[in-house]
Amino acid sequence: RALAGAIVRRCGVDALPRVQAAGADTSLCADGRGGAFCCESNRIFLCASTAWVSCRELAYELSHAYNTCTHVTRCAHGGIQVDDASCGYLSPPDLACSELRAAYWTERCAGRAERDEARCLKWHAAWALRACYPSDEHHPAHVRHAVQECTPRGADANLTRGGGDDEQDQEAVGRPGEATAADAKRV
């Protein structure tokens, strides 16, 4: 709920992705994946045949939508075709960034000592890079960049964890269609 609300506040209701089921036979669900976010068509696919897929997986994919609509990550044209539409894709640095943030917001690493949580977040970023870009030799640099530049801070850190009132958080992250100082630094 928090991620959907953040997308609406920052990017407008039209930025909310469409959600649909994906069959086990699609490449989106290969290798035990639970879902995928197609940034170019702004669609989330959840792998219906995977027993462990839940609201957490939806939140994970919404994290990618939030990162794309707020320009933390950039969607490149191309990628695989799904239902006759280009899925788009994230470059290796953008993928590492988005995966780290998604793992943070969905608390995949929560409940660990701070050092272990940081190591877990790095692992999620590195796993995605190995899965999507197995021949990229710069994985460690992409993960270091993600840790330095993409770890949620300020209002972003509390996006799904509560803390702060909505008006204060909205001031910190901006209004729909409005660039913040953090956005200006990324462009």
Short mmCIF file of N, CA and C in Angstrom, two decimals:
data_model
loop_
_atom_site.label_atom_id
_atom_site.label_comp_id
_atom_site.label_asym_id
_atom_site.label_seq_id
_atom_site.Cartn_x
_atom_site.Cartn_y
_atom_site.Cartn_z
N ARG A 1 0.82 -1.19 0.00
CA ARG A 1 0.00 0.00 0.00
C ARG A 1 0.86 1.26 0.00
N ALA A 2 1.94 1.24 0.79
CA ALA A 2 2.80 2.41 0.89
C ALA A 2 3.45 2.73 -0.45
N LEU A 3 3.89 1.70 -1.17
CA LEU A 3 4.54 1.94 -2.46
C LEU A 3 3.56 2.46 -3.51
N ALA A 4 2.36 1.90 -3.54
CA ALA A 4 1.36 2.39 -4.48
C ALA A 4 1.03 3.85 -4.17
N GLY A 5 0.89 4.18 -2.89
CA GLY A 5 0.62 5.57 -2.50
C GLY A 5 1.76 6.49 -2.87
N ALA A 6 2.99 6.02 -2.71
CA ALA A 6 4.15 6.84 -3.06
C ALA A 6 4.21 7.09 -4.57
N ILE A 7 3.86 6.08 -5.36
CA ILE A 7 3.84 6.25 -6.82
C ILE A 7 2.81 7.31 -7.19
N VAL A 8 1.62 7.23 -6.60
CA VAL A 8 0.57 8.20 -6.91
C VAL A 8 1.00 9.60 -6.49
N ARG A 9 1.55 9.73 -5.27
CA ARG A 9 1.98 11.06 -4.79
C ARG A 9 3.09 11.65 -5.65
N ARG A 10 4.07 10.85 -6.01
CA ARG A 10 5.23 11.38 -6.73
C ARG A 10 5.01 11.48 -8.24
N CYS A 11 4.27 10.54 -8.79
CA CYS A 11 4.22 10.44 -10.25
C CYS A 11 2.81 10.51 -10.84
N GLY A 12 1.81 10.47 -10.01
CA GLY A 12 0.43 10.53 -10.49
C GLY A 12 -0.18 9.15 -10.65
N VAL A 13 -1.49 9.09 -10.68
CA VAL A 13 -2.20 7.82 -10.73
C VAL A 13 -1.91 7.05 -12.02
N ASP A 14 -1.64 7.75 -13.12
CA ASP A 14 -1.35 7.06 -14.38
C ASP A 14 -0.05 6.28 -14.33
N ALA A 15 0.80 6.56 -13.36
CA ALA A 15 2.08 5.85 -13.24
C ALA A 15 1.93 4.51 -12.53
N LEU A 16 0.76 4.24 -11.94
CA LEU A 16 0.57 2.93 -11.32
C LEU A 16 0.58 1.86 -12.40
N PRO A 17 1.41 0.84 -12.25
CA PRO A 17 1.46 -0.19 -13.29
C PRO A 17 0.24 -1.10 -13.27
N ARG A 18 -0.06 -1.65 -14.41
CA ARG A 18 -1.11 -2.66 -14.53
C ARG A 18 -0.51 -3.98 -14.05
N VAL A 19 -1.27 -4.76 -13.33
CA VAL A 19 -0.79 -6.03 -12.77
C VAL A 19 -1.54 -7.18 -13.44
N GLN A 20 -0.80 -8.18 -13.86
CA GLN A 20 -1.43 -9.35 -14.47
C GLN A 20 -0.61 -10.60 -14.19
N ALA A 21 -1.24 -11.73 -14.35
CA ALA A 21 -0.58 -13.02 -14.13
C ALA A 21 0.28 -13.38 -15.34
N ALA A 22 1.35 -14.08 -15.07
CA ALA A 22 2.21 -14.61 -16.14
C ALA A 22 2.27 -16.12 -15.97
N GLY A 23 2.27 -16.82 -17.09
CA GLY A 23 2.31 -18.27 -17.05
C GLY A 23 3.70 -18.80 -16.75
N ALA A 24 3.75 -20.00 -16.22
CA ALA A 24 5.02 -20.63 -15.86
C ALA A 24 5.92 -20.82 -17.07
N ASP A 25 5.35 -20.88 -18.26
CA ASP A 25 6.12 -21.12 -19.47
C ASP A 25 6.75 -19.86 -20.05
N THR A 26 6.52 -18.70 -19.43
CA THR A 26 7.10 -17.47 -19.95
C THR A 26 8.51 -17.26 -19.37
N SER A 27 9.32 -16.52 -20.10
CA SER A 27 10.67 -16.23 -19.61
C SER A 27 10.63 -15.37 -18.36
N LEU A 28 9.55 -14.66 -18.13
CA LEU A 28 9.42 -13.83 -16.94
C LEU A 28 9.41 -14.67 -15.66
N CYS A 29 8.98 -15.92 -15.79
CA CYS A 29 8.87 -16.80 -14.63
C CYS A 29 9.94 -17.88 -14.61
N ALA A 30 10.92 -17.78 -15.49
CA ALA A 30 11.98 -18.78 -15.58
C ALA A 30 12.85 -18.76 -14.32
N ASP A 31 13.47 -19.86 -14.05
CA ASP A 31 14.45 -19.99 -12.96
C ASP A 31 13.89 -19.64 -11.59
N GLY A 32 12.62 -19.92 -11.37
CA GLY A 32 12.03 -19.71 -10.07
C GLY A 32 11.68 -18.28 -9.73
N ARG A 33 11.66 -17.41 -10.73
CA ARG A 33 11.31 -16.02 -10.46
C ARG A 33 9.84 -15.92 -10.05
N GLY A 34 9.55 -14.89 -9.26
CA GLY A 34 8.18 -14.70 -8.78
C GLY A 34 7.42 -13.67 -9.56
N GLY A 35 8.13 -12.85 -10.32
CA GLY A 35 7.45 -11.81 -11.07
C GLY A 35 8.44 -10.93 -11.81
N ALA A 36 7.91 -9.93 -12.48
CA ALA A 36 8.75 -9.00 -13.24
C ALA A 36 8.02 -7.69 -13.43
N PHE A 37 8.80 -6.63 -13.53
CA PHE A 37 8.26 -5.32 -13.86
C PHE A 37 8.77 -4.95 -15.24
N CYS A 38 7.87 -4.72 -16.16
CA CYS A 38 8.23 -4.26 -17.50
C CYS A 38 8.12 -2.74 -17.50
N CYS A 39 9.26 -2.08 -17.46
CA CYS A 39 9.27 -0.62 -17.28
C CYS A 39 8.73 0.12 -18.50
N GLU A 40 8.95 -0.41 -19.69
CA GLU A 40 8.50 0.31 -20.88
C GLU A 40 6.98 0.28 -21.04
N SER A 41 6.38 -0.85 -20.76
CA SER A 41 4.92 -0.95 -20.87
C SER A 41 4.23 -0.68 -19.53
N ASN A 42 5.00 -0.44 -18.49
CA ASN A 42 4.50 -0.15 -17.14
C ASN A 42 3.52 -1.23 -16.67
N ARG A 43 4.01 -2.48 -16.72
CA ARG A 43 3.19 -3.62 -16.29
C ARG A 43 3.98 -4.48 -15.32
N ILE A 44 3.29 -5.02 -14.35
CA ILE A 44 3.85 -5.99 -13.42
C ILE A 44 3.24 -7.34 -13.77
N PHE A 45 4.09 -8.34 -13.88
CA PHE A 45 3.64 -9.70 -14.12
C PHE A 45 3.99 -10.52 -12.88
N LEU A 46 3.00 -11.22 -12.33
CA LEU A 46 3.22 -12.10 -11.20
C LEU A 46 3.08 -13.53 -11.68
N CYS A 47 4.00 -14.37 -11.29
CA CYS A 47 4.02 -15.76 -11.73
C CYS A 47 3.02 -16.56 -10.92
N ALA A 48 1.88 -16.78 -11.51
CA ALA A 48 0.75 -17.42 -10.82
C ALA A 48 1.06 -18.85 -10.42
N SER A 49 1.94 -19.52 -11.12
CA SER A 49 2.22 -20.92 -10.84
C SER A 49 3.24 -21.10 -9.72
N THR A 50 3.83 -20.01 -9.26
CA THR A 50 4.82 -20.10 -8.19
C THR A 50 4.10 -19.97 -6.85
N ALA A 51 4.17 -21.02 -6.04
CA ALA A 51 3.39 -21.09 -4.81
C ALA A 51 3.74 -19.99 -3.81
N TRP A 52 4.97 -19.51 -3.82
CA TRP A 52 5.39 -18.54 -2.79
C TRP A 52 5.09 -17.09 -3.15
N VAL A 53 4.56 -16.83 -4.32
CA VAL A 53 4.28 -15.45 -4.72
C VAL A 53 3.14 -14.90 -3.87
N SER A 54 3.35 -13.70 -3.33
CA SER A 54 2.38 -13.10 -2.43
C SER A 54 2.38 -11.58 -2.62
N CYS A 55 1.75 -10.90 -1.69
CA CYS A 55 1.74 -9.43 -1.72
C CYS A 55 3.15 -8.87 -1.65
N ARG A 56 4.06 -9.58 -1.01
CA ARG A 56 5.45 -9.11 -0.91
C ARG A 56 6.09 -9.02 -2.30
N GLU A 57 5.77 -9.99 -3.16
CA GLU A 57 6.31 -9.97 -4.52
C GLU A 57 5.74 -8.78 -5.29
N LEU A 58 4.46 -8.52 -5.10
CA LEU A 58 3.84 -7.35 -5.73
C LEU A 58 4.54 -6.08 -5.25
N ALA A 59 4.78 -5.98 -3.96
CA ALA A 59 5.48 -4.80 -3.42
C ALA A 59 6.89 -4.69 -4.00
N TYR A 60 7.55 -5.82 -4.16
CA TYR A 60 8.90 -5.82 -4.73
C TYR A 60 8.88 -5.22 -6.14
N GLU A 61 7.92 -5.65 -6.95
CA GLU A 61 7.83 -5.13 -8.31
C GLU A 61 7.35 -3.68 -8.32
N LEU A 62 6.48 -3.30 -7.39
CA LEU A 62 6.08 -1.89 -7.27
C LEU A 62 7.28 -1.01 -6.94
N SER A 63 8.23 -1.55 -6.21
CA SER A 63 9.46 -0.80 -5.91
C SER A 63 10.18 -0.41 -7.20
N HIS A 64 10.24 -1.34 -8.13
CA HIS A 64 10.88 -1.03 -9.42
C HIS A 64 10.10 0.04 -10.17
N ALA A 65 8.77 -0.03 -10.10
CA ALA A 65 7.94 0.99 -10.75
C ALA A 65 8.18 2.36 -10.12
N TYR A 66 8.28 2.40 -8.80
CA TYR A 66 8.56 3.66 -8.09
C TYR A 66 9.92 4.22 -8.50
N ASN A 67 10.92 3.36 -8.54
CA ASN A 67 12.27 3.81 -8.92
C ASN A 67 12.30 4.36 -10.34
N THR A 68 11.53 3.75 -11.22
CA THR A 68 11.50 4.21 -12.61
C THR A 68 10.72 5.51 -12.74
N CYS A 69 9.56 5.60 -12.12
CA CYS A 69 8.76 6.81 -12.30
C CYS A 69 9.39 8.03 -11.61
N THR A 70 10.20 7.81 -10.59
CA THR A 70 10.87 8.93 -9.92
C THR A 70 12.25 9.21 -10.50
N HIS A 71 12.60 8.49 -11.54
CA HIS A 71 13.86 8.68 -12.27
C HIS A 71 15.11 8.33 -11.45
N VAL A 72 14.94 7.48 -10.46
CA VAL A 72 16.10 6.93 -9.76
C VAL A 72 16.79 5.95 -10.70
N THR A 73 15.99 5.22 -11.46
CA THR A 73 16.52 4.32 -12.49
C THR A 73 15.90 4.71 -13.83
N ARG A 74 16.58 4.33 -14.90
CA ARG A 74 16.10 4.66 -16.24
C ARG A 74 15.73 3.40 -16.99
N CYS A 75 14.61 3.47 -17.67
CA CYS A 75 14.13 2.36 -18.47
C CYS A 75 14.67 2.51 -19.89
N ALA A 76 15.34 1.48 -20.37
CA ALA A 76 15.85 1.49 -21.74
C ALA A 76 14.85 0.78 -22.65
N HIS A 77 14.75 1.24 -23.87
CA HIS A 77 13.85 0.66 -24.86
C HIS A 77 14.39 -0.70 -25.30
N GLY A 78 13.48 -1.62 -25.53
CA GLY A 78 13.87 -2.92 -26.04
C GLY A 78 13.57 -4.02 -25.04
N GLY A 79 14.45 -4.98 -24.97
CA GLY A 79 14.23 -6.12 -24.08
C GLY A 79 13.29 -7.11 -24.72
N ILE A 80 12.77 -7.99 -23.91
CA ILE A 80 11.90 -9.03 -24.42
C ILE A 80 10.54 -8.46 -24.80
N GLN A 81 9.85 -9.18 -25.65
CA GLN A 81 8.48 -8.82 -26.05
C GLN A 81 7.51 -9.63 -25.20
N VAL A 82 6.54 -8.95 -24.62
CA VAL A 82 5.49 -9.62 -23.85
C VAL A 82 4.16 -9.09 -24.36
N ASP A 83 3.33 -9.99 -24.84
CA ASP A 83 2.03 -9.60 -25.42
C ASP A 83 2.22 -8.53 -26.49
N ASP A 84 3.18 -8.72 -27.36
CA ASP A 84 3.47 -7.81 -28.47
C ASP A 84 3.87 -6.41 -28.04
N ALA A 85 4.38 -6.27 -26.82
CA ALA A 85 4.87 -4.97 -26.34
C ALA A 85 6.28 -5.16 -25.78
N SER A 86 7.11 -4.18 -26.02
CA SER A 86 8.47 -4.23 -25.49
C SER A 86 8.42 -4.09 -23.97
N CYS A 87 9.17 -4.92 -23.29
CA CYS A 87 9.20 -4.88 -21.84
C CYS A 87 10.12 -3.77 -21.33
N GLY A 88 11.12 -3.42 -22.12
CA GLY A 88 12.12 -2.47 -21.64
C GLY A 88 13.07 -3.20 -20.70
N TYR A 89 14.09 -2.50 -20.27
CA TYR A 89 15.02 -3.14 -19.33
C TYR A 89 15.83 -2.07 -18.61
N LEU A 90 16.44 -2.49 -17.51
CA LEU A 90 17.31 -1.62 -16.73
C LEU A 90 18.75 -2.00 -17.02
N SER A 91 19.62 -1.02 -17.15
CA SER A 91 21.05 -1.28 -17.34
C SER A 91 21.59 -1.94 -16.07
N PRO A 92 22.78 -2.55 -16.12
CA PRO A 92 23.32 -3.17 -14.91
C PRO A 92 23.39 -2.23 -13.69
N PRO A 93 23.88 -1.00 -13.82
CA PRO A 93 23.89 -0.14 -12.62
C PRO A 93 22.48 0.18 -12.11
N ASP A 94 21.54 0.40 -13.03
CA ASP A 94 20.17 0.69 -12.62
C ASP A 94 19.50 -0.54 -12.00
N LEU A 95 19.79 -1.71 -12.53
CA LEU A 95 19.24 -2.94 -11.98
C LEU A 95 19.74 -3.16 -10.55
N ALA A 96 21.04 -3.00 -10.33
CA ALA A 96 21.59 -3.16 -8.98
C ALA A 96 20.94 -2.18 -8.02
N CYS A 97 20.77 -0.95 -8.45
CA CYS A 97 20.15 0.09 -7.65
C CYS A 97 18.71 -0.28 -7.29
N SER A 98 17.93 -0.65 -8.26
CA SER A 98 16.52 -0.95 -8.04
C SER A 98 16.34 -2.19 -7.18
N GLU A 99 17.16 -3.20 -7.39
CA GLU A 99 17.06 -4.43 -6.60
C GLU A 99 17.41 -4.18 -5.14
N LEU A 100 18.43 -3.39 -4.89
CA LEU A 100 18.81 -3.07 -3.52
C LEU A 100 17.66 -2.35 -2.82
N ARG A 101 17.07 -1.37 -3.49
CA ARG A 101 15.97 -0.61 -2.91
C ARG A 101 14.74 -1.48 -2.70
N ALA A 102 14.44 -2.36 -3.64
CA ALA A 102 13.29 -3.26 -3.50
C ALA A 102 13.48 -4.20 -2.31
N ALA A 103 14.67 -4.74 -2.16
CA ALA A 103 14.94 -5.63 -1.02
C ALA A 103 14.81 -4.87 0.30
N TYR A 104 15.25 -3.62 0.31
CA TYR A 104 15.13 -2.79 1.51
C TYR A 104 13.67 -2.54 1.86
N TRP A 105 12.89 -2.05 0.89
CA TRP A 105 11.50 -1.67 1.15
C TRP A 105 10.61 -2.85 1.49
N THR A 106 10.90 -4.03 0.94
CA THR A 106 10.07 -5.20 1.23
C THR A 106 10.62 -5.97 2.42
N GLU A 107 11.62 -5.43 3.06
CA GLU A 107 12.21 -5.96 4.29
C GLU A 107 12.71 -7.39 4.13
N ARG A 108 13.26 -7.70 2.97
CA ARG A 108 13.82 -9.03 2.77
C ARG A 108 15.05 -9.26 3.64
N CYS A 109 15.64 -8.20 4.13
CA CYS A 109 16.85 -8.31 4.95
C CYS A 109 16.64 -7.77 6.36
N ALA A 110 15.42 -7.41 6.71
CA ALA A 110 15.14 -6.82 8.02
C ALA A 110 15.31 -7.85 9.12
N GLY A 111 15.52 -7.34 10.33
CA GLY A 111 15.65 -8.22 11.48
C GLY A 111 17.05 -8.76 11.68
N ARG A 112 17.97 -8.29 10.90
CA ARG A 112 19.37 -8.71 11.03
C ARG A 112 20.16 -7.57 11.64
N ALA A 113 21.32 -7.89 12.14
CA ALA A 113 22.20 -6.83 12.61
C ALA A 113 22.47 -5.90 11.44
N GLU A 114 22.76 -4.63 11.72
CA GLU A 114 22.94 -3.64 10.64
C GLU A 114 23.95 -4.10 9.59
N ARG A 115 25.05 -4.64 10.04
CA ARG A 115 26.08 -5.12 9.10
C ARG A 115 25.56 -6.27 8.24
N ASP A 116 24.81 -7.19 8.87
CA ASP A 116 24.25 -8.32 8.12
C ASP A 116 23.15 -7.86 7.17
N GLU A 117 22.37 -6.84 7.56
CA GLU A 117 21.35 -6.31 6.67
C GLU A 117 22.01 -5.70 5.44
N ALA A 118 23.07 -4.95 5.62
CA ALA A 118 23.78 -4.35 4.49
C ALA A 118 24.34 -5.44 3.56
N ARG A 119 24.88 -6.48 4.14
CA ARG A 119 25.43 -7.59 3.34
C ARG A 119 24.31 -8.27 2.55
N CYS A 120 23.15 -8.44 3.17
CA CYS A 120 22.00 -9.06 2.51
C CYS A 120 21.51 -8.20 1.34
N LEU A 121 21.43 -6.88 1.55
CA LEU A 121 21.01 -5.98 0.47
C LEU A 121 21.97 -6.07 -0.71
N LYS A 122 23.26 -6.11 -0.42
CA LYS A 122 24.27 -6.27 -1.49
C LYS A 122 24.06 -7.58 -2.23
N TRP A 123 23.75 -8.64 -1.47
CA TRP A 123 23.54 -9.95 -2.09
C TRP A 123 22.39 -9.89 -3.08
N HIS A 124 21.30 -9.24 -2.72
CA HIS A 124 20.14 -9.14 -3.63
C HIS A 124 20.53 -8.41 -4.92
N ALA A 125 21.27 -7.33 -4.79
CA ALA A 125 21.71 -6.59 -5.98
C ALA A 125 22.62 -7.46 -6.84
N ALA A 126 23.55 -8.16 -6.20
CA ALA A 126 24.50 -9.00 -6.94
C ALA A 126 23.78 -10.19 -7.61
N TRP A 127 22.81 -10.79 -6.91
CA TRP A 127 22.08 -11.92 -7.48
C TRP A 127 21.37 -11.50 -8.77
N ALA A 128 20.72 -10.36 -8.73
CA ALA A 128 19.98 -9.89 -9.91
C ALA A 128 20.95 -9.65 -11.07
N LEU A 129 22.09 -9.07 -10.78
CA LEU A 129 23.08 -8.84 -11.84
C LEU A 129 23.55 -10.15 -12.45
N ARG A 130 23.84 -11.14 -11.59
CA ARG A 130 24.30 -12.44 -12.11
C ARG A 130 23.20 -13.10 -12.95
N ALA A 131 21.95 -12.95 -12.52
CA ALA A 131 20.84 -13.58 -13.24
C ALA A 131 20.58 -12.91 -14.60
N CYS A 132 20.67 -11.59 -14.62
CA CYS A 132 20.30 -10.85 -15.84
C CYS A 132 21.49 -10.50 -16.73
N TYR A 133 22.64 -10.35 -16.15
CA TYR A 133 23.85 -9.96 -16.89
C TYR A 133 25.03 -10.85 -16.49
N PRO A 134 24.93 -12.15 -16.77
CA PRO A 134 25.97 -13.08 -16.30
C PRO A 134 27.37 -12.80 -16.85
N SER A 135 27.49 -12.18 -18.00
CA SER A 135 28.82 -11.94 -18.56
C SER A 135 29.37 -10.55 -18.25
N ASP A 136 28.61 -9.73 -17.53
CA ASP A 136 29.10 -8.40 -17.15
C ASP A 136 30.19 -8.56 -16.11
N GLU A 137 31.35 -8.04 -16.39
CA GLU A 137 32.49 -8.21 -15.47
C GLU A 137 32.57 -7.11 -14.42
N HIS A 138 31.62 -6.21 -14.39
CA HIS A 138 31.67 -5.07 -13.46
C HIS A 138 30.67 -5.18 -12.31
N HIS A 139 30.20 -6.41 -12.01
CA HIS A 139 29.21 -6.59 -10.95
C HIS A 139 29.61 -5.91 -9.64
N PRO A 140 30.84 -6.11 -9.14
CA PRO A 140 31.20 -5.48 -7.86
C PRO A 140 31.11 -3.95 -7.90
N ALA A 141 31.47 -3.35 -9.01
CA ALA A 141 31.38 -1.88 -9.13
C ALA A 141 29.92 -1.43 -9.13
N HIS A 142 29.07 -2.17 -9.80
CA HIS A 142 27.64 -1.82 -9.84
C HIS A 142 27.03 -1.91 -8.44
N VAL A 143 27.41 -2.95 -7.70
CA VAL A 143 26.87 -3.12 -6.35
C VAL A 143 27.39 -2.01 -5.44
N ARG A 144 28.68 -1.68 -5.52
CA ARG A 144 29.23 -0.58 -4.71
C ARG A 144 28.49 0.73 -5.02
N HIS A 145 28.25 0.99 -6.29
CA HIS A 145 27.52 2.19 -6.69
C HIS A 145 26.11 2.17 -6.08
N ALA A 146 25.44 1.03 -6.14
CA ALA A 146 24.09 0.93 -5.60
C ALA A 146 24.08 1.21 -4.10
N VAL A 147 25.04 0.66 -3.38
CA VAL A 147 25.11 0.89 -1.93
C VAL A 147 25.31 2.37 -1.64
N GLN A 148 26.22 3.00 -2.36
CA GLN A 148 26.53 4.42 -2.12
C GLN A 148 25.42 5.36 -2.55
N GLU A 149 24.84 5.11 -3.71
CA GLU A 149 23.92 6.08 -4.30
C GLU A 149 22.44 5.72 -4.17
N CYS A 150 22.13 4.47 -3.88
CA CYS A 150 20.73 4.05 -3.96
C CYS A 150 20.13 3.56 -2.65
N THR A 151 20.93 3.36 -1.63
CA THR A 151 20.36 2.94 -0.35
C THR A 151 19.36 4.00 0.10
N PRO A 152 18.12 3.59 0.39
CA PRO A 152 17.12 4.58 0.80
C PRO A 152 17.56 5.37 2.04
N ARG A 153 17.39 6.67 1.96
CA ARG A 153 17.72 7.58 3.05
C ARG A 153 16.58 8.57 3.22
N GLY A 154 16.53 9.21 4.36
CA GLY A 154 15.51 10.23 4.61
C GLY A 154 14.12 9.65 4.47
N ALA A 155 13.24 10.40 3.81
CA ALA A 155 11.85 9.97 3.64
C ALA A 155 11.78 8.65 2.87
N ASP A 156 12.70 8.43 1.93
CA ASP A 156 12.72 7.17 1.19
C ASP A 156 12.94 5.98 2.12
N ALA A 157 13.76 6.15 3.14
CA ALA A 157 14.05 5.05 4.07
C ALA A 157 12.79 4.63 4.82
N ASN A 158 11.90 5.57 5.06
CA ASN A 158 10.67 5.27 5.80
C ASN A 158 9.47 5.01 4.90
N LEU A 159 9.69 4.90 3.62
CA LEU A 159 8.59 4.76 2.67
C LEU A 159 7.63 3.63 3.04
N THR A 160 8.17 2.49 3.45
CA THR A 160 7.32 1.34 3.79
C THR A 160 7.41 0.97 5.26
N ARG A 161 8.18 1.71 6.01
CA ARG A 161 8.42 1.35 7.41
C ARG A 161 7.75 2.30 8.38
N GLY A 162 6.90 3.18 7.89
CA GLY A 162 6.24 4.16 8.76
C GLY A 162 7.22 5.24 9.16
N GLY A 163 6.85 6.03 10.10
CA GLY A 163 7.74 7.10 10.56
C GLY A 163 7.47 8.37 9.78
N GLY A 164 7.19 9.43 10.47
CA GLY A 164 6.92 10.71 9.81
C GLY A 164 5.49 10.76 9.33
N ASP A 165 4.93 11.95 9.31
CA ASP A 165 3.57 12.03 8.80
C ASP A 165 3.59 12.21 7.29
N ASP A 166 2.48 11.92 6.66
CA ASP A 166 2.42 11.92 5.20
C ASP A 166 2.77 13.27 4.60
N GLU A 167 2.30 14.36 5.21
CA GLU A 167 2.58 15.68 4.65
C GLU A 167 4.08 15.98 4.70
N GLN A 168 4.71 15.63 5.83
CA GLN A 168 6.16 15.85 5.94
C GLN A 168 6.90 14.98 4.94
N ASP A 169 6.50 13.71 4.82
CA ASP A 169 7.14 12.83 3.86
C ASP A 169 6.94 13.35 2.44
N GLN A 170 5.75 13.85 2.14
CA GLN A 170 5.47 14.35 0.80
C GLN A 170 6.34 15.55 0.50
N GLU A 171 6.56 16.42 1.48
CA GLU A 171 7.44 17.57 1.28
C GLU A 171 8.85 17.09 0.96
N ALA A 172 9.30 16.04 1.66
CA ALA A 172 10.66 15.55 1.47
C ALA A 172 10.85 14.87 0.12
N VAL A 173 9.80 14.18 -0.38
CA VAL A 173 9.95 13.45 -1.63
C VAL A 173 9.33 14.16 -2.82
N GLY A 174 8.59 15.24 -2.58
CA GLY A 174 8.04 16.02 -3.68
C GLY A 174 6.58 15.73 -3.96
N ARG A 175 6.00 16.53 -4.76
CA ARG A 175 4.60 16.39 -5.17
C ARG A 175 4.57 15.75 -6.57
N PRO A 176 3.44 15.21 -6.98
CA PRO A 176 3.38 14.57 -8.30
C PRO A 176 3.87 15.51 -9.41
N GLY A 177 4.75 14.98 -10.23
CA GLY A 177 5.26 15.73 -11.37
C GLY A 177 6.27 16.80 -11.01
N GLU A 178 6.66 16.87 -9.76
CA GLU A 178 7.57 17.92 -9.30
C GLU A 178 8.94 17.31 -9.02
N ALA A 179 9.98 17.87 -9.58
CA ALA A 179 11.33 17.38 -9.33
C ALA A 179 11.80 17.87 -7.97
N THR A 180 12.55 17.01 -7.29
CA THR A 180 13.16 17.39 -6.02
C THR A 180 14.64 17.64 -6.25
N ALA A 181 15.32 18.14 -5.24
CA ALA A 181 16.76 18.35 -5.34
C ALA A 181 17.49 17.03 -5.61
N ALA A 182 17.00 15.95 -4.99
CA ALA A 182 17.61 14.63 -5.23
C ALA A 182 17.43 14.21 -6.67
N ASP A 183 16.25 14.49 -7.27
CA ASP A 183 16.03 14.15 -8.68
C ASP A 183 16.99 14.91 -9.57
N ALA A 184 17.21 16.18 -9.28
CA ALA A 184 18.08 17.01 -10.10
C ALA A 184 19.51 16.48 -10.11
N LYS A 185 19.95 15.93 -8.98
CA LYS A 185 21.29 15.38 -8.91
C LYS A 185 21.44 14.14 -9.77
N ARG A 186 20.34 13.36 -9.93
CA ARG A 186 20.41 12.11 -10.67
C ARG A 186 20.37 12.30 -12.18
N VAL A 187 19.81 13.42 -12.63
CA VAL A 187 19.61 13.63 -14.07
C VAL A 187 20.86 14.17 -14.74
#
